Amino acid sequence: MATPLIVSEVSKAFTMHLRGGIRLPVVANVSFSVRAGECAVLGGPSGAGKSSILKMVYGNYGVDQGQIIVDHHGQLVDLATANPRTVLSVRRDTIGYVSQFLRTVPRVSALGVVAEPLVARGTERSEAHARASELLGRLNLPERLWSLPPATFSGGEQQRVNIARGFITDHPVLLLDEPTASLDATNREVVIGLIEEKKLKGVALLGIFHDADVREAVADRIIDVTTFAAGKVAA
Amino acid sequence: MTDEPLLRVTALSKYYGSRIGCEDISFDLWPGEVLAIVGESGSGKTTLLNCLSTRLLPTSGTASYRMRDGQWRDLYRMSEAERRFLMRTDWGFVHQNPADGLRMTVSAGANVGERLMAVGDRHYGNIRATAVDWLGRVEIDEARIDDEPRAFSGGMRQRLQIARNLVTGPRLVFMDEPTGGLDVSVQARLLDLLRGLVTDLGLAAIVVTHDLAVARLLSQRMMVMKDGHVVEAGLTDRVLDDPRAPYTQLLVSSILQV
Amino acid sequence: MSDIATYNFAYLDEQTKRMIRRAILKGIAIPGYQVPFASREMPMPYGWGTGGVQVTAAIIGPEDVLKVIDQGADDTTNAVSIRAFFQKVADVAVTTETAKATIIQTRHRIPEYPLTEGQTLVYQVPIPEPLRFLEPRETETRKMHALEEYGLMHVKLYEDIARHGRIATTYAYPVKVEGRYVMDPSPTPKFDNPKMHMSPALQLFGAGREKRIYAVPPFTRVVSLDFEDHPFEIQTFDQPCALCGAAQVYLDEVILDDKGGHMFVCSDTDHCETRQACGHRGHLSPDILEPAQ
């Protein structure tokens, strides 16, 4: 399918029950789609709701209204209303996610963290580790760190582990939340290269990049999130 | 994932006289899925766990379990013999206090081997070899196999309890505050071990905990309980990142940041 | 013995005997199952065989011939006292010869001389519950018997092998009766376990303090529990009886002096004496040490 991700008229607000039930609108009427092989970038200032949109697509945030349609195993699934089991299945096979921060698990090595999504999809552990090694090598993570749990790594090292973990699978949709935030120039280039490869493979990418250089390099299209500002319709 | 759930719970309620233990609970649990039940003391989570594990009979509602032969059975209509057999073969129960789940006066090896002997294993050498293997998997030194759990630390006891439960390859494990009462560092090790075992063995688990970090690390799905009712349920990271119910928001905002 | 008129025959009143007989019949109907009964106070302390005495009192008749043994011996305090008790309250004939007895009350041995049809062996039992060692709750052990959950019994044997390299339980060795109930054979040496299997005699077990009666009817399968790689074995002795030269019997060690001198003799005194009367001699037999003048 040429357009594996369609977001249609999605709205989201937070109701803060601990603060007297005030309602904080986040976004409204979010509508866009991402085609296979393109990298769409969510643009707009901080607080415009870029991360919230990404999290709704991944299922971390609930959706108040609208639909998020994803092509999952050839079937259209509405993530806004899908049950948890379907969301998990979509995450395993269809939507990948590179978050801003690595949620480390004690005692699991960097190599294990990176290989895990492949292992979860049934790839042999040895093969998964081989692919993980290759990616970590490309991202210039010193080999002596591979067998260590990433909890004690620096921000940049953790970020590279996180990127490798996100890029190791061949999910048809990949969400990128500031993957290059704490990387040096060399590694930013590596990530740009990885994104290009994904595009060539027909992956639909949706990302947030604060770094203008990277955004310029990878973005096929900027989606201006300010047009979805909740205030516009909330009144 | 298979197409059928492992456990199907419908409108389960338990009253203690006129007081509500838990009320109108319904959910499905699939093979390999870990469900966390969170809530404060008295929220009914332990009552629910005890009903599900048939240690307590509910006042109304049903719970059906898909047996190894694929047959669906109503847990509350099974004979006691069948239920007890299920509990020591296809199920596990990890108590908060390991002393409740272990035989404190027999050796670690016998604690692990008991379930095997209960299902008719009569070869000492094999039983012992299996016990050695399982002690290794829960990171207990093989040299301790003939020691009684009385001589073990809290964390070791808990790991032994886990080995004792998993030795028959159960498909469903109930855990009641499995990390409660342990030091933080010991907790982390246990959680990590549990997480690994659950993934490697494809276990389904229902974990009762008041610790949201435990729920985050172990479970894919969670139910938040208050006053005997489920106030919010869903994907664990959805519930924790975007809590909807007032009580869940209170719980999430009450976590101490380190 | 005119004062005996103050007691009913065999000490217990008829209602009590009937109650005990009902328990015995139920026990025989369900081999190995522990039947609760309303154990009475007996004129002897608990631990001295009050269970066995009540069973014997309930089944004994004026025509019976009673033998009582304590650790195989007819002449120790417990045996002598119980024998005297029944002579007094039932006026029955007594004997020390296994073959002549119709009822043999025993504390912790089965006679060496093979029992025959029509004989009844009454065991004195201190703790009837074989699972008690590992499971203190009576409600739980009862359930385990009811549901035939006997894995725990093997846990005990496992512990033995783990600690001693072999099954070190030498007495009260658990058995499975007729393929169903696991039973404590009372603290007899495991040497005697095989004698229980398919025995032509009726075997009754009475536990006075614990208020339980159980039974093994004649010709019933009694199998000692074990592991495939650690099969059940009875004790063996390196030497024959020092007095009668018998081999393949259960021996007691007797200390002879305070310099370490000792000998092994038959624990079954009747068996030993019968053999000696037939001319069998062991290496410490008085005849050999001090030939008859």
mmCIF file of N, CA, C and O in Angstrom, chain B residues 1-69:
data_model
loop_
_atom_site.group_PDB
_atom_site.id
_atom_site.type_symbol
_atom_site.label_atom_id
_atom_site.label_comp_id
_atom_site.label_asym_id
_atom_site.label_seq_id
_atom_site.Cartn_x
_atom_site.Cartn_y
_atom_site.Cartn_z
ATOM 1 N N MET B 1 1.127 -14.798 18.448
ATOM 2 C CA MET B 1 -0.036 -14.897 19.331
ATOM 3 C C MET B 1 -1.093 -15.815 18.731
ATOM 4 O O MET B 1 -1.332 -15.801 17.529
ATOM 5 N N THR B 2 -1.702 -16.604 19.557
ATOM 6 C CA THR B 2 -2.783 -17.465 19.080
ATOM 7 C C THR B 2 -4.069 -16.661 19.016
ATOM 8 O O THR B 2 -4.161 -15.548 19.499
ATOM 9 N N ASP B 3 -5.045 -17.265 18.380
ATOM 10 C CA ASP B 3 -6.282 -16.526 18.160
ATOM 11 C C ASP B 3 -7.228 -16.568 19.339
ATOM 12 O O ASP B 3 -8.209 -15.844 19.364
ATOM 13 N N GLU B 4 -6.938 -17.439 20.297
ATOM 14 C CA GLU B 4 -7.865 -17.560 21.416
ATOM 15 C C GLU B 4 -7.204 -17.126 22.708
ATOM 16 O O GLU B 4 -6.014 -17.376 22.920
ATOM 17 N N PRO B 5 -7.969 -16.491 23.583
ATOM 18 C CA PRO B 5 -7.396 -16.150 24.887
ATOM 19 C C PRO B 5 -7.124 -17.396 25.711
ATOM 20 O O PRO B 5 -7.541 -18.507 25.354
ATOM 21 N N LEU B 6 -6.428 -17.191 26.794
ATOM 22 C CA LEU B 6 -6.132 -18.281 27.721
ATOM 23 C C LEU B 6 -7.152 -18.275 28.851
ATOM 24 O O LEU B 6 -7.570 -19.318 29.339
ATOM 25 N N LEU B 7 -7.529 -17.068 29.230
ATOM 26 C CA LEU B 7 -8.427 -16.903 30.376
ATOM 27 C C LEU B 7 -9.472 -15.869 29.995
ATOM 28 O O LEU B 7 -9.145 -14.838 29.406
ATOM 29 N N ARG B 8 -10.708 -16.178 30.337
ATOM 30 C CA ARG B 8 -11.810 -15.283 29.996
ATOM 31 C C ARG B 8 -12.590 -14.999 31.260
ATOM 32 O O ARG B 8 -13.146 -15.909 31.844
ATOM 33 N N VAL B 9 -12.608 -13.759 31.686
ATOM 34 C CA VAL B 9 -13.269 -13.404 32.938
ATOM 35 C C VAL B 9 -14.476 -12.542 32.613
ATOM 36 O O VAL B 9 -14.363 -11.558 31.884
ATOM 37 N N THR B 10 -15.628 -12.921 33.134
ATOM 38 C CA THR B 10 -16.859 -12.198 32.818
ATOM 39 C C THR B 10 -17.620 -11.820 34.082
ATOM 40 O O THR B 10 -18.007 -12.698 34.857
ATOM 41 N N ALA B 11 -17.794 -10.539 34.279
ATOM 42 C CA ALA B 11 -18.658 -10.004 35.338
ATOM 43 C C ALA B 11 -18.385 -10.636 36.693
ATOM 44 O O ALA B 11 -19.297 -11.019 37.420
ATOM 45 N N LEU B 12 -17.123 -10.741 37.025
ATOM 46 C CA LEU B 12 -16.748 -11.387 38.279
ATOM 47 C C LEU B 12 -16.951 -10.420 39.457
ATOM 48 O O LEU B 12 -16.481 -9.283 39.412
ATOM 49 N N SER B 13 -17.663 -10.900 40.477
ATOM 50 C CA SER B 13 -17.863 -10.083 41.675
ATOM 51 C C SER B 13 -17.635 -10.930 42.906
ATOM 52 O O SER B 13 -17.933 -12.123 42.918
ATOM 53 N N LYS B 14 -17.099 -10.298 43.917
ATOM 54 C CA LYS B 14 -16.940 -10.981 45.202
ATOM 55 C C LYS B 14 -17.354 -10.012 46.306
ATOM 56 O O LYS B 14 -16.838 -8.895 46.392
ATOM 57 N N TYR B 15 -18.314 -10.422 47.095
ATOM 58 C CA TYR B 15 -18.768 -9.594 48.220
ATOM 59 C C TYR B 15 -18.403 -10.290 49.513
ATOM 60 O O TYR B 15 -18.498 -11.510 49.620
ATOM 61 N N TYR B 16 -18.000 -9.505 50.461
ATOM 62 C CA TYR B 16 -17.830 -10.010 51.819
ATOM 63 C C TYR B 16 -19.028 -9.481 52.603
ATOM 64 O O TYR B 16 -19.001 -8.338 53.073
ATOM 65 N N GLY B 17 -20.078 -10.261 52.668
ATOM 66 C CA GLY B 17 -21.308 -9.758 53.250
ATOM 67 C C GLY B 17 -21.834 -8.654 52.352
ATOM 68 O O GLY B 17 -22.022 -8.853 51.154
ATOM 69 N N SER B 18 -22.032 -7.475 52.896
ATOM 70 C CA SER B 18 -22.538 -6.386 52.060
ATOM 71 C C SER B 18 -21.390 -5.540 51.513
ATOM 72 O O SER B 18 -21.582 -4.622 50.732
ATOM 73 N N ARG B 19 -20.179 -5.881 51.948
ATOM 74 C CA ARG B 19 -19.026 -5.098 51.514
ATOM 75 C C ARG B 19 -18.518 -5.633 50.171
ATOM 76 O O ARG B 19 -18.526 -6.849 49.936
ATOM 77 N N ILE B 20 -18.077 -4.734 49.332
ATOM 78 C CA ILE B 20 -17.592 -5.139 48.011
ATOM 79 C C ILE B 20 -16.124 -5.545 48.109
ATOM 80 O O ILE B 20 -15.304 -4.800 48.632
ATOM 81 N N GLY B 21 -15.800 -6.743 47.635
ATOM 82 C CA GLY B 21 -14.392 -7.124 47.484
ATOM 83 C C GLY B 21 -13.936 -6.623 46.133
ATOM 84 O O GLY B 21 -13.049 -5.787 46.005
ATOM 85 N N CYS B 22 -14.594 -7.133 45.075
ATOM 86 C CA CYS B 22 -14.396 -6.592 43.740
ATOM 87 C C CYS B 22 -15.704 -6.795 42.997
ATOM 88 O O CYS B 22 -16.484 -7.680 43.336
ATOM 89 N N GLU B 23 -15.973 -5.962 42.014
ATOM 90 C CA GLU B 23 -17.298 -5.993 41.412
ATOM 91 C C GLU B 23 -17.221 -5.855 39.907
ATOM 92 O O GLU B 23 -16.536 -4.967 39.383
ATOM 93 N N ASP B 24 -17.917 -6.768 39.241
ATOM 94 C CA ASP B 24 -18.146 -6.683 37.805
ATOM 95 C C ASP B 24 -16.844 -6.537 37.008
ATOM 96 O O ASP B 24 -16.665 -5.606 36.237
ATOM 97 N N ILE B 25 -15.946 -7.463 37.230
ATOM 98 C CA ILE B 25 -14.658 -7.419 36.526
ATOM 99 C C ILE B 25 -14.732 -8.333 35.310
ATOM 100 O O ILE B 25 -15.118 -9.498 35.434
ATOM 101 N N SER B 26 -14.369 -7.819 34.153
ATOM 102 C CA SER B 26 -14.341 -8.622 32.931
ATOM 103 C C SER B 26 -13.066 -8.312 32.162
ATOM 104 O O SER B 26 -12.687 -7.155 32.032
ATOM 105 N N PHE B 27 -12.411 -9.348 31.707
ATOM 106 C CA PHE B 27 -11.278 -9.143 30.794
ATOM 107 C C PHE B 27 -10.874 -10.482 30.199
ATOM 108 O O PHE B 27 -11.280 -11.536 30.690
ATOM 109 N N ASP B 28 -10.109 -10.431 29.133
ATOM 110 C CA ASP B 28 -9.515 -11.623 28.537
ATOM 111 C C ASP B 28 -8.009 -11.539 28.715
ATOM 112 O O ASP B 28 -7.446 -10.456 28.695
ATOM 113 N N LEU B 29 -7.396 -12.677 28.892
ATOM 114 C CA LEU B 29 -5.935 -12.705 28.948
ATOM 115 C C LEU B 29 -5.452 -13.677 27.880
ATOM 116 O O LEU B 29 -5.938 -14.800 27.791
ATOM 117 N N TRP B 30 -4.503 -13.213 27.067
ATOM 118 C CA TRP B 30 -3.999 -14.050 25.990
ATOM 119 C C TRP B 30 -2.698 -14.741 26.397
ATOM 120 O O TRP B 30 -1.999 -14.233 27.291
ATOM 121 N N PRO B 31 -2.374 -15.839 25.716
ATOM 122 C CA PRO B 31 -1.105 -16.514 26.021
ATOM 123 C C PRO B 31 0.058 -15.543 25.870
ATOM 124 O O PRO B 31 0.089 -14.745 24.931
ATOM 125 N N GLY B 32 0.990 -15.605 26.770
ATOM 126 C CA GLY B 32 2.187 -14.783 26.680
ATOM 127 C C GLY B 32 1.986 -13.348 27.101
ATOM 128 O O GLY B 32 2.900 -12.532 26.994
ATOM 129 N N GLU B 33 0.789 -13.022 27.592
ATOM 130 C CA GLU B 33 0.511 -11.637 27.932
ATOM 131 C C GLU B 33 0.647 -11.432 29.444
ATOM 132 O O GLU B 33 0.219 -12.263 30.232
ATOM 133 N N VAL B 34 1.245 -10.312 29.819
ATOM 134 C CA VAL B 34 1.369 -9.996 31.239
ATOM 135 C C VAL B 34 0.434 -8.840 31.576
ATOM 136 O O VAL B 34 0.526 -7.762 30.987
ATOM 137 N N LEU B 35 -0.467 -9.113 32.506
ATOM 138 C CA LEU B 35 -1.445 -8.109 32.924
ATOM 139 C C LEU B 35 -1.104 -7.676 34.344
ATOM 140 O O LEU B 35 -0.949 -8.516 35.231
ATOM 141 N N ALA B 36 -0.967 -6.377 34.528
ATOM 142 C CA ALA B 36 -0.720 -5.876 35.876
ATOM 143 C C ALA B 36 -2.026 -5.359 36.449
ATOM 144 O O ALA B 36 -2.793 -4.693 35.753
ATOM 145 N N ILE B 37 -2.289 -5.684 37.706
ATOM 146 C CA ILE B 37 -3.437 -5.120 38.400
ATOM 147 C C ILE B 37 -2.864 -4.209 39.482
ATOM 148 O O ILE B 37 -2.164 -4.673 40.383
ATOM 149 N N VAL B 38 -3.109 -2.912 39.341
ATOM 150 C CA VAL B 38 -2.537 -1.981 40.307
ATOM 151 C C VAL B 38 -3.650 -1.292 41.089
ATOM 152 O O VAL B 38 -4.798 -1.251 40.660
ATOM 153 N N GLY B 39 -3.272 -0.755 42.210
ATOM 154 C CA GLY B 39 -4.232 -0.103 43.088
ATOM 155 C C GLY B 39 -3.680 -0.129 44.490
ATOM 156 O O GLY B 39 -2.740 -0.871 44.779
ATOM 157 N N GLU B 40 -4.274 0.696 45.350
ATOM 158 C CA GLU B 40 -3.726 0.755 46.705
ATOM 159 C C GLU B 40 -4.292 -0.382 47.546
ATOM 160 O O GLU B 40 -5.161 -1.125 47.095
ATOM 161 N N SER B 41 -3.816 -0.514 48.771
ATOM 162 C CA SER B 41 -4.315 -1.539 49.678
ATOM 163 C C SER B 41 -5.827 -1.371 49.825
ATOM 164 O O SER B 41 -6.314 -0.250 49.974
ATOM 165 N N GLY B 42 -6.528 -2.496 49.757
ATOM 166 C CA GLY B 42 -7.973 -2.429 49.940
ATOM 167 C C GLY B 42 -8.731 -2.123 48.665
ATOM 168 O O GLY B 42 -9.949 -1.995 48.678
ATOM 169 N N SER B 43 -8.032 -2.033 47.529
ATOM 170 C CA SER B 43 -8.716 -1.711 46.277
ATOM 171 C C SER B 43 -9.382 -2.939 45.670
ATOM 172 O O SER B 43 -10.120 -2.818 44.701
ATOM 173 N N GLY B 44 -9.098 -4.108 46.233
ATOM 174 C CA GLY B 44 -9.737 -5.321 45.727
ATOM 175 C C GLY B 44 -8.867 -6.120 44.794
ATOM 176 O O GLY B 44 -9.284 -7.142 44.271
ATOM 177 N N LYS B 45 -7.604 -5.693 44.610
ATOM 178 C CA LYS B 45 -6.765 -6.378 43.635
ATOM 179 C C LYS B 45 -6.388 -7.774 44.112
ATOM 180 O O LYS B 45 -6.367 -8.719 43.315
ATOM 181 N N THR B 46 -6.137 -7.912 45.387
ATOM 182 C CA THR B 46 -5.791 -9.243 45.894
ATOM 183 C C THR B 46 -7.023 -10.149 45.929
ATOM 184 O O THR B 46 -6.923 -11.347 45.624
ATOM 185 N N THR B 47 -8.176 -9.579 46.264
ATOM 186 C CA THR B 47 -9.413 -10.367 46.198
ATOM 187 C C THR B 47 -9.608 -10.908 44.792
ATOM 188 O O THR B 47 -9.898 -12.087 44.592
ATOM 189 N N LEU B 48 -9.408 -10.041 43.811
ATOM 190 C CA LEU B 48 -9.564 -10.461 42.421
ATOM 191 C C LEU B 48 -8.568 -11.568 42.083
ATOM 192 O O LEU B 48 -8.921 -12.588 41.484
ATOM 193 N N LEU B 49 -7.324 -11.375 42.483
ATOM 194 C CA LEU B 49 -6.298 -12.379 42.189
ATOM 195 C C LEU B 49 -6.665 -13.724 42.818
ATOM 196 O O LEU B 49 -6.530 -14.773 42.188
ATOM 197 N N ASN B 50 -7.140 -13.667 44.049
ATOM 198 C CA ASN B 50 -7.488 -14.914 44.723
ATOM 199 C C ASN B 50 -8.690 -15.585 44.074
ATOM 200 O O ASN B 50 -8.762 -16.815 44.031
ATOM 201 N N CYS B 51 -9.618 -14.802 43.574
ATOM 202 C CA CYS B 51 -10.749 -15.390 42.846
ATOM 203 C C CYS B 51 -10.268 -16.033 41.552
ATOM 204 O O CYS B 51 -10.642 -17.148 41.214
ATOM 205 N N LEU B 52 -9.416 -15.326 40.835
ATOM 206 C CA LEU B 52 -8.942 -15.838 39.551
ATOM 207 C C LEU B 52 -8.146 -17.119 39.728
ATOM 208 O O LEU B 52 -8.236 -18.037 38.930
ATOM 209 N N SER B 53 -7.386 -17.168 40.806
ATOM 210 C CA SER B 53 -6.543 -18.350 41.016
ATOM 211 C C SER B 53 -7.316 -19.437 41.765
ATOM 212 O O SER B 53 -6.725 -20.397 42.215
ATOM 213 N N THR B 54 -8.607 -19.252 41.925
ATOM 214 C CA THR B 54 -9.526 -20.201 42.573
ATOM 215 C C THR B 54 -9.189 -20.471 44.029
ATOM 216 O O THR B 54 -9.638 -21.450 44.600
ATOM 217 N N ARG B 55 -8.411 -19.585 44.621
ATOM 218 C CA ARG B 55 -8.164 -19.735 46.051
ATOM 219 C C ARG B 55 -9.356 -19.203 46.833
ATOM 220 O O ARG B 55 -9.494 -19.435 48.031
ATOM 221 N N LEU B 56 -10.212 -18.473 46.112
ATOM 222 C CA LEU B 56 -11.390 -17.870 46.726
ATOM 223 C C LEU B 56 -12.507 -18.041 45.696
ATOM 224 O O LEU B 56 -12.269 -17.902 44.504
ATOM 225 N N LEU B 57 -13.715 -18.356 46.152
ATOM 226 C CA LEU B 57 -14.822 -18.478 45.214
ATOM 227 C C LEU B 57 -15.521 -17.130 45.084
ATOM 228 O O LEU B 57 -15.844 -16.507 46.088
ATOM 229 N N PRO B 58 -15.769 -16.677 43.860
ATOM 230 C CA PRO B 58 -16.462 -15.397 43.697
ATOM 231 C C PRO B 58 -17.940 -15.549 44.048
ATOM 232 O O PRO B 58 -18.466 -16.661 44.081
ATOM 233 N N THR B 59 -18.583 -14.424 44.298
ATOM 234 C CA THR B 59 -20.013 -14.450 44.594
ATOM 235 C C THR B 59 -20.797 -14.667 43.305
ATOM 236 O O THR B 59 -21.784 -15.378 43.283
ATOM 237 N N SER B 60 -20.339 -14.034 42.229
ATOM 238 C CA SER B 60 -20.997 -14.252 40.942
ATOM 239 C C SER B 60 -20.002 -14.002 39.826
ATOM 240 O O SER B 60 -18.917 -13.488 40.048
ATOM 241 N N GLY B 61 -20.404 -14.366 38.628
ATOM 242 C CA GLY B 61 -19.526 -14.197 37.479
ATOM 243 C C GLY B 61 -18.819 -15.492 37.126
ATOM 244 O O GLY B 61 -18.886 -16.470 37.862
ATOM 245 N N THR B 62 -18.143 -15.487 35.980
ATOM 246 C CA THR B 62 -17.463 -16.703 35.544
ATOM 247 C C THR B 62 -16.027 -16.395 35.135
ATOM 248 O O THR B 62 -15.689 -15.260 34.796
ATOM 249 N N ALA B 63 -15.222 -17.430 35.196
ATOM 250 C CA ALA B 63 -13.867 -17.358 34.664
ATOM 251 C C ALA B 63 -13.626 -18.676 33.952
ATOM 252 O O ALA B 63 -13.770 -19.742 34.551
ATOM 253 N N SER B 64 -13.316 -18.603 32.663
ATOM 254 C CA SER B 64 -13.060 -19.823 31.900
ATOM 255 C C SER B 64 -11.593 -19.873 31.515
ATOM 256 O O SER B 64 -10.990 -18.839 31.226
ATOM 257 N N TYR B 65 -11.064 -21.075 31.517
ATOM 258 C CA TYR B 65 -9.649 -21.252 31.209
ATOM 259 C C TYR B 65 -9.525 -22.277 30.083
ATOM 260 O O TYR B 65 -10.215 -23.299 30.080
ATOM 261 N N ARG B 66 -8.650 -21.964 29.146
ATOM 262 C CA ARG B 66 -8.417 -22.903 28.051
ATOM 263 C C ARG B 66 -7.327 -23.882 28.465
ATOM 264 O O ARG B 66 -6.171 -23.519 28.632
ATOM 265 N N MET B 67 -7.723 -25.144 28.647
ATOM 266 C CA MET B 67 -6.797 -26.156 29.143
ATOM 267 C C MET B 67 -5.785 -26.511 28.048
ATOM 268 O O MET B 67 -5.942 -26.130 26.891
ATOM 269 N N ARG B 68 -4.790 -27.297 28.432
ATOM 270 C CA ARG B 68 -3.750 -27.642 27.460
ATOM 271 C C ARG B 68 -4.309 -28.404 26.261
ATOM 272 O O ARG B 68 -3.748 -28.359 25.181
ATOM 273 N N ASP B 69 -5.416 -29.113 26.470
ATOM 274 C CA ASP B 69 -5.999 -29.851 25.346
ATOM 275 C C ASP B 69 -6.927 -28.966 24.512
ATOM 276 O O ASP B 69 -7.590 -29.450 23.599
#
